[in-house]
Amino acid sequence: MTYLVRVFVSLKPSILDPQGRTVERALDHLGHTNVTGVRVGKLVEMTLSGEREAVEAQARELATTVLSNPVMEDARVEITEIAPASPVEAGA
Amino acid sequence: MTYLVRVFVSLKPSILDPQGRTVERALDHLGHTNVTGVRVGKLVEMTLSGEREAVEAQARELATTVLSNPVMEDARVEITEIAPASPVEAGA
């Protein structure tokens, strides 16, 4: 079976985010003064094949060891079953 | 009212993603040979205050004009109502 795995990586709330601060200031200068707390993170999408349980364990392992730095970042994993010949795979 | 807005920015499927290719190759070398179609995108989280309809329109506008390049990227917006003094705001 094939699964679409989405990993959302964001800086932990206690870590300063200079990129987010810069975006926030830019938005403020553009007149969007009601925007606060901008944080910029990463989104990694990938296709994994295998048994559901193995894929879930592998995705969690990848998210916390390879795709994020657990000291500074939080990672959230979302797994969706997809048909074997999905557009995501075809576009790879 | 205060809303948590999450903007997910990913490259359009037809656009080559060298960063994703590099991650994919690295994962392959680490033994994760069942991983394909890796795409790396951005995740922007921010807090917007205002009326729900105005915030929705503003979030959509920001997502497609400031936070992403509509020629090369797709942007998806997710809006969640939060309490006025949320950890997200406090951490800004």
Coordinates of N, CA and C in Angstrom, one line a residue, chain A residues 6 8-10 13 19 21 23-24 27 30-50 55 58 61-62 66-67 76 78 87-89 91-92, chain B residues 6 8-10 13 19 21 23-24 27 30-50 55 58 61-62 66-67 76 78 87-89 91-92:
Chain A
R6 N 2.7 13.7 5.4 CA 3.0 15.1 5.5 C 3.7 15.3 6.8
F8 N 4.9 18.3 9.3 CA 4.9 19.7 9.6 C 6.0 20.0 10.7
V9 N 7.0 20.8 10.3 CA 8.0 21.1 11.3 C 8.0 22.6 11.7
S10 N 7.8 22.9 13.0 CA 7.8 24.3 13.4 C 8.7 24.5 14.6
P13 N 7.9 26.9 20.7 CA 7.4 28.3 21.0 C 8.5 29.1 21.7
Q19 N 13.1 34.7 11.1 CA 12.4 34.8 9.8 C 11.0 35.2 10.0
R21 N 9.8 36.9 12.5 CA 9.8 38.4 12.9 C 9.9 39.3 11.7
V23 N 9.0 38.6 8.6 CA 7.8 38.5 7.8 C 6.7 39.4 8.5
E24 N 6.7 39.3 9.8 CA 5.7 40.1 10.6 C 5.9 41.6 10.4
L27 N 4.8 42.6 6.9 CA 3.3 42.6 6.8 C 2.8 43.9 7.5
L30 N 3.2 46.8 5.3 CA 2.2 46.7 4.2 C 0.8 47.0 4.7
G31 N 0.7 47.3 6.0 CA -0.6 47.7 6.5 C -1.4 46.6 7.2
H32 N -0.8 45.4 7.3 CA -1.5 44.3 8.0 C -1.1 44.4 9.5
T33 N -1.6 45.4 10.2 CA -1.2 45.6 11.5 C -1.9 44.7 12.5
N34 N -2.9 43.9 12.1 CA -3.5 43.0 13.0 C -2.9 41.6 13.0
V35 N -1.7 41.4 12.3 CA -1.1 40.1 12.3 C 0.1 40.1 13.3
T36 N 0.0 39.1 14.2 CA 1.1 38.9 15.2 C 1.5 37.5 15.2
G37 N 2.6 37.2 16.0 CA 3.0 35.9 16.2 C 3.3 35.0 15.0
V38 N 4.0 35.6 14.0 CA 4.3 34.9 12.7 C 5.5 34.0 13.0
R39 N 5.3 32.7 12.7 CA 6.3 31.7 12.8 C 6.4 30.9 11.5
V40 N 7.6 30.8 11.0 CA 7.8 30.1 9.7 C 8.4 28.7 9.9
G41 N 7.8 27.7 9.4 CA 8.3 26.3 9.5 C 8.4 25.6 8.2
K42 N 8.5 24.3 8.2 CA 8.7 23.6 7.0 C 7.6 22.6 6.9
L43 N 7.3 22.2 5.6 CA 6.3 21.2 5.3 C 7.0 20.2 4.3
V44 N 7.1 19.0 4.8 CA 7.7 18.0 3.9 C 6.6 17.0 3.5
E45 N 6.4 16.8 2.2 CA 5.4 15.8 1.7 C 6.2 14.7 1.0
M46 N 5.8 13.4 1.3 CA 6.5 12.3 0.6 C 5.6 11.1 0.5
T47 N 5.9 10.2 -0.3 CA 5.2 9.0 -0.5 C 5.9 7.8 0.0
L48 N 5.3 7.1 0.9 CA 5.9 5.9 1.5 C 5.1 4.7 1.1
S49 N 5.8 3.6 0.8 CA 5.1 2.3 0.5 C 5.5 1.3 1.6
G50 N 4.5 0.5 1.9 CA 4.7 -0.6 2.9 C 3.4 -0.8 3.7
V55 N 4.8 1.9 8.1 CA 4.9 3.2 7.5 C 4.8 4.3 8.6
Q58 N 7.9 4.4 10.7 CA 9.0 5.0 9.9 C 8.8 6.5 9.7
E61 N 9.7 8.2 12.9 CA 11.1 8.2 13.1 C 11.8 9.3 12.2
L62 N 11.4 9.3 10.9 CA 12.0 10.3 10.0 C 11.7 11.7 10.5
V66 N 15.4 12.8 11.2 CA 16.1 13.3 10.0 C 15.5 14.7 9.6
L67 N 14.2 14.8 9.6 CA 13.5 16.0 9.0 C 13.4 17.2 10.0
R76 N 5.0 17.3 13.4 CA 3.7 16.7 13.5 C 3.6 15.9 12.2
E78 N 1.2 13.5 9.5 CA -0.1 13.2 9.0 C 0.0 12.2 7.9
P87 N -1.1 11.1 -8.4 CA -0.4 12.2 -9.0 C 0.9 12.6 -8.3
V88 N 0.9 12.4 -6.9 CA 2.0 12.8 -6.1 C 3.2 11.9 -6.5
E89 N 2.9 10.6 -6.7 CA 4.0 9.7 -7.1 C 4.5 10.0 -8.5
G91 N 4.4 12.7 -10.1 CA 5.1 13.9 -10.2 C 6.5 13.9 -9.6
A92 N 6.8 12.8 -9.0 CA 8.1 12.7 -8.3 C 9.3 12.7 -9.2
Chain B
R6 N -3.0 29.2 9.5 CA -1.8 28.4 9.0 C -1.9 28.4 7.5
F8 N -0.1 26.8 4.2 CA 0.8 25.7 3.7 C 1.2 26.1 2.3
V9 N 2.5 26.3 2.1 CA 2.9 26.6 0.7 C 3.8 25.5 0.2
S10 N 3.3 24.9 -1.0 CA 4.1 23.9 -1.6 C 4.3 24.2 -3.1
P13 N 3.0 20.8 -8.6 CA 3.6 19.5 -9.0 C 4.5 19.5 -10.3
Q19 N 15.5 20.7 -3.6 CA 15.6 20.4 -2.2 C 15.0 19.1 -1.8
R21 N 14.5 16.6 -3.9 CA 15.3 15.5 -4.5 C 16.5 15.2 -3.6
V23 N 16.8 15.6 -0.3 CA 16.3 14.9 0.8 C 16.0 13.4 0.5
E24 N 15.3 13.2 -0.7 CA 15.0 11.9 -1.1 C 16.2 11.0 -1.3
L27 N 17.7 10.2 2.1 CA 16.9 9.1 2.8 C 17.2 7.8 2.2
L30 N 20.3 6.4 3.5 CA 20.1 6.0 4.9 C 19.3 4.7 5.0
G31 N 18.9 4.1 3.8 CA 18.2 2.9 3.8 C 16.7 3.0 3.7
H32 N 16.2 4.2 3.6 CA 14.7 4.4 3.4 C 14.4 4.4 2.0
T33 N 14.5 3.2 1.4 CA 14.4 3.1 -0.1 C 12.9 3.1 -0.5
N34 N 12.0 3.0 0.4 CA 10.5 3.0 0.1 C 9.9 4.5 0.0
V35 N 10.8 5.5 0.2 CA 10.4 6.8 0.2 C 10.6 7.5 -1.2
T36 N 9.5 8.0 -1.8 CA 9.6 8.7 -3.1 C 8.8 10.0 -3.1
G37 N 9.0 10.7 -4.1 CA 8.2 12.0 -4.3 C 8.3 13.0 -3.1
V38 N 9.5 13.2 -2.6 CA 9.7 14.1 -1.5 C 9.6 15.6 -2.0
R39 N 8.8 16.4 -1.4 CA 8.6 17.8 -1.8 C 8.7 18.6 -0.5
V40 N 9.5 19.6 -0.5 CA 9.7 20.5 0.6 C 9.0 21.8 0.4
G41 N 8.1 22.2 1.4 CA 7.4 23.4 1.3 C 7.5 24.2 2.5
K42 N 6.7 25.3 2.7 CA 6.8 26.1 3.8 C 5.4 26.1 4.6
L43 N 5.6 26.3 5.9 CA 4.4 26.4 6.8 C 4.5 27.7 7.5
V44 N 3.6 28.6 7.3 CA 3.6 29.9 8.0 C 2.4 29.9 9.0
E45 N 2.7 30.1 10.3 CA 1.6 30.2 11.3 C 1.6 31.7 11.8
M46 N 0.4 32.2 12.0 CA 0.3 33.6 12.5 C -1.1 33.8 13.1
T47 N -1.1 34.8 13.9 CA -2.4 35.2 14.6 C -2.9 36.4 14.0
L48 N -4.2 36.4 13.6 CA -4.9 37.5 13.1 C -6.1 37.9 13.9
S49 N -6.2 39.2 14.2 CA -7.4 39.6 14.9 C -8.4 40.4 14.0
G50 N -9.6 40.2 14.3 CA -10.6 40.9 13.5 C -11.9 40.0 13.3
V55 N -11.0 38.4 8.3 CA -9.7 37.6 8.6 C -9.6 36.6 7.5
Q58 N -8.5 38.3 4.3 CA -7.1 38.8 4.5 C -6.1 37.7 4.4
E61 N -5.7 36.5 0.9 CA -4.9 37.5 0.1 C -3.4 37.4 0.5
L62 N -3.1 37.3 1.8 CA -1.7 37.2 2.2 C -1.1 35.9 1.6
V66 N 1.6 37.5 -0.7 CA 2.8 37.8 0.0 C 3.6 36.6 0.4
L67 N 2.9 35.6 0.9 CA 3.6 34.4 1.4 C 3.9 33.3 0.4
R76 N -2.4 26.8 0.7 CA -3.6 26.3 1.3 C -3.7 27.0 2.7
E78 N -5.6 27.5 6.5 CA -6.4 26.9 7.5 C -6.6 27.9 8.6
P87 N -1.3 30.7 23.8 CA 0.2 30.6 23.9 C 0.8 31.1 22.6
V88 N 0.2 31.0 21.5 CA 0.8 31.4 20.2 C 1.0 32.9 20.3
E89 N 0.0 33.7 20.8 CA 0.1 35.1 20.8 C 1.2 35.5 21.9
G91 N 3.7 33.9 22.9 CA 5.0 33.5 22.5 C 5.6 34.4 21.4
A92 N 4.8 35.3 20.9 CA 5.3 36.1 19.7 C 6.4 37.1 20.1

